[in-house]
Amino acid sequence: MNKFTKENMPKTEEEWKKVLTPEQYEVLRGKGTERAFTGIYDKETSPGIYHCAACGAELFDSKAKYDSGCGWPAFFAAAAGDRVKFHDDTSHGMSRIEVTCANCGSHLGHIFDDGPAEHGGKRFCINSVSLDLEKK
Ligand code: FE
């Protein structure tokens, strides 16, 4: 697992390309989206912590993961409020809110308002390729 602090974080896209796989680079740095139902964590139910696949920051606890049926890993909350950042995203003719890693700025996915009501109603729709599960 990549573990970068502010000090040794890749600074350029060329540096990111060297430490990420092509699939990771396309999503994390290129804001791509993996095809639905193809990600390795879509149906994952093991307990653990999901880290940012780019920098290693702890992003989501498996306790907040649920099966939304949408084809990507879904969480109703981040591991802590300051672990992710939100950005208005009007690309592809849609109005969405992008979710990025607060530590390295890499693209993770989007957040929607159709999550489980008993947990606050949010759905973090996150690409598997943006995540690295550390199983407990
Ligand atoms: Fe990160």
Coordinates of C-alpha atoms and ligand atoms in Angstrom, one line a residue:
M1 CA 0.0 0.0 0.0
N2 CA 1.3 3.4 -0.9
K3 CA 1.8 5.6 2.2
F4 CA 2.6 9.2 1.5
T5 CA 2.8 12.1 3.9
K6 CA 2.7 15.7 2.9
E7 CA 6.5 15.6 2.6
N8 CA 7.0 12.7 0.2
M9 CA 3.7 13.0 -1.7
P10 CA 4.1 12.9 -5.5
K11 CA 3.8 16.5 -6.8
T12 CA 3.4 16.0 -10.5
E13 CA 1.2 13.8 -12.7
E14 CA 4.3 12.2 -14.0
E15 CA 5.3 11.2 -10.4
W16 CA 1.8 9.9 -9.8
K17 CA 2.0 7.8 -13.0
K18 CA 5.0 6.0 -11.6
V19 CA 3.4 4.9 -8.3
L20 CA -0.1 4.0 -9.6
T21 CA -1.3 1.3 -12.0
P22 CA -2.8 2.6 -15.3
E23 CA -6.3 1.7 -14.0
Q24 CA -5.7 3.6 -10.7
Y25 CA -4.2 6.6 -12.5
E26 CA -7.2 6.9 -14.8
V27 CA -9.7 7.1 -12.0
L28 CA -7.7 8.7 -9.2
R29 CA -5.9 11.4 -11.2
G30 CA -8.0 11.4 -14.3
K31 CA -11.4 11.4 -12.5
G32 CA -12.5 8.3 -14.4
T33 CA -15.1 5.8 -13.4
E34 CA -14.7 2.1 -13.3
R35 CA -17.5 0.1 -15.0
A36 CA -20.4 -0.8 -12.7
F37 CA -20.2 -4.2 -11.0
T38 CA -16.6 -4.7 -12.0
G39 CA -14.8 -3.4 -9.0
I40 CA -13.2 -5.8 -6.5
Y41 CA -14.8 -4.2 -3.5
D42 CA -18.4 -3.9 -4.8
K43 CA -19.6 -7.0 -2.9
E44 CA -16.8 -6.9 -0.3
T45 CA -18.1 -7.5 3.3
S46 CA -14.9 -8.1 5.2
P47 CA -14.3 -5.9 8.3
G48 CA -11.5 -3.4 7.9
I49 CA -10.4 0.1 6.9
Y50 CA -10.5 1.3 3.3
H51 CA -7.5 3.5 2.5
C52 CA -6.9 5.9 -0.4
A53 CA -5.2 3.7 -3.1
A54 CA -3.1 6.7 -4.0
C55 CA -1.8 8.0 -0.7
G56 CA -2.8 5.5 2.0
A57 CA -5.0 7.9 4.0
E58 CA -7.8 6.1 6.0
L59 CA -11.0 7.0 4.2
F60 CA -13.8 4.7 5.1
D61 CA -14.6 2.1 7.8
S62 CA -16.2 -1.1 6.6
K63 CA -18.9 -0.5 9.4
A64 CA -20.3 2.3 7.1
K65 CA -20.3 0.1 4.0
Y66 CA -23.6 -1.2 2.6
D67 CA -24.8 -2.8 -0.6
S68 CA -26.6 0.0 -2.5
G69 CA -27.1 -2.2 -5.6
C70 CA -25.6 0.5 -7.8
G71 CA -22.5 -1.5 -8.8
W72 CA -19.9 0.4 -6.8
P73 CA -18.9 0.3 -3.2
A74 CA -21.2 2.4 -1.1
F75 CA -20.7 4.0 2.3
F76 CA -23.0 6.2 4.4
A77 CA -20.1 8.1 6.0
A78 CA -16.4 8.7 5.7
A79 CA -14.1 7.5 8.5
A80 CA -14.0 11.1 9.7
G81 CA -15.4 14.2 8.3
D82 CA -12.1 15.7 7.4
R83 CA -10.9 12.7 5.4
V84 CA -12.7 13.7 2.2
K85 CA -13.5 16.9 0.3
F86 CA -16.5 17.8 -1.8
H87 CA -16.6 19.6 -5.1
D88 CA -19.4 20.7 -7.5
D89 CA -19.1 18.6 -10.7
T90 CA -21.0 19.5 -13.8
S91 CA -19.1 17.2 -16.2
H92 CA -20.9 14.7 -18.5
G93 CA -24.0 16.8 -18.5
M94 CA -24.8 16.0 -14.9
S95 CA -24.9 18.0 -11.7
R96 CA -23.1 15.9 -9.1
I97 CA -20.9 16.4 -6.1
E98 CA -17.4 14.9 -6.5
V99 CA -15.6 13.3 -3.5
T100 CA -11.8 13.5 -3.3
C101 CA -9.2 12.4 -0.8
A102 CA -8.5 15.3 1.5
N103 CA -4.8 14.2 1.9
C104 CA -3.8 13.9 -1.7
G105 CA -6.6 15.4 -3.8
S106 CA -7.2 12.2 -5.8
H107 CA -10.7 11.4 -7.2
L108 CA -12.7 8.9 -5.3
G109 CA -16.2 9.0 -6.6
H110 CA -19.4 11.0 -5.9
I111 CA -21.9 11.5 -3.1
F112 CA -25.7 11.3 -3.4
D113 CA -28.7 11.9 -1.2
D114 CA -30.2 8.4 -1.6
G115 CA -28.4 6.7 1.2
P116 CA -29.9 4.8 4.2
A117 CA -32.1 7.3 6.1
E118 CA -31.3 5.7 9.4
H119 CA -27.6 6.7 8.9
G120 CA -28.1 10.2 7.6
G121 CA -29.2 9.6 4.0
K122 CA -25.9 9.9 2.3
R123 CA -24.4 7.5 -0.3
F124 CA -20.7 7.8 -1.0
C125 CA -20.4 6.0 -4.4
I126 CA -16.7 5.2 -4.5
N127 CA -14.6 3.4 -7.2
S128 CA -13.0 0.2 -6.0
V129 CA -9.9 1.1 -7.8
S130 CA -9.6 4.2 -5.6
L131 CA -9.6 2.1 -2.4
D132 CA -7.2 -0.3 -0.7
L133 CA -8.8 -2.4 2.0
E134 CA -6.8 -3.2 5.1
K135 CA -8.7 -6.2 6.5
K136 CA -8.9 -6.5 10.3
Ligands
FE1 FE -5.2 10.1 -1.0

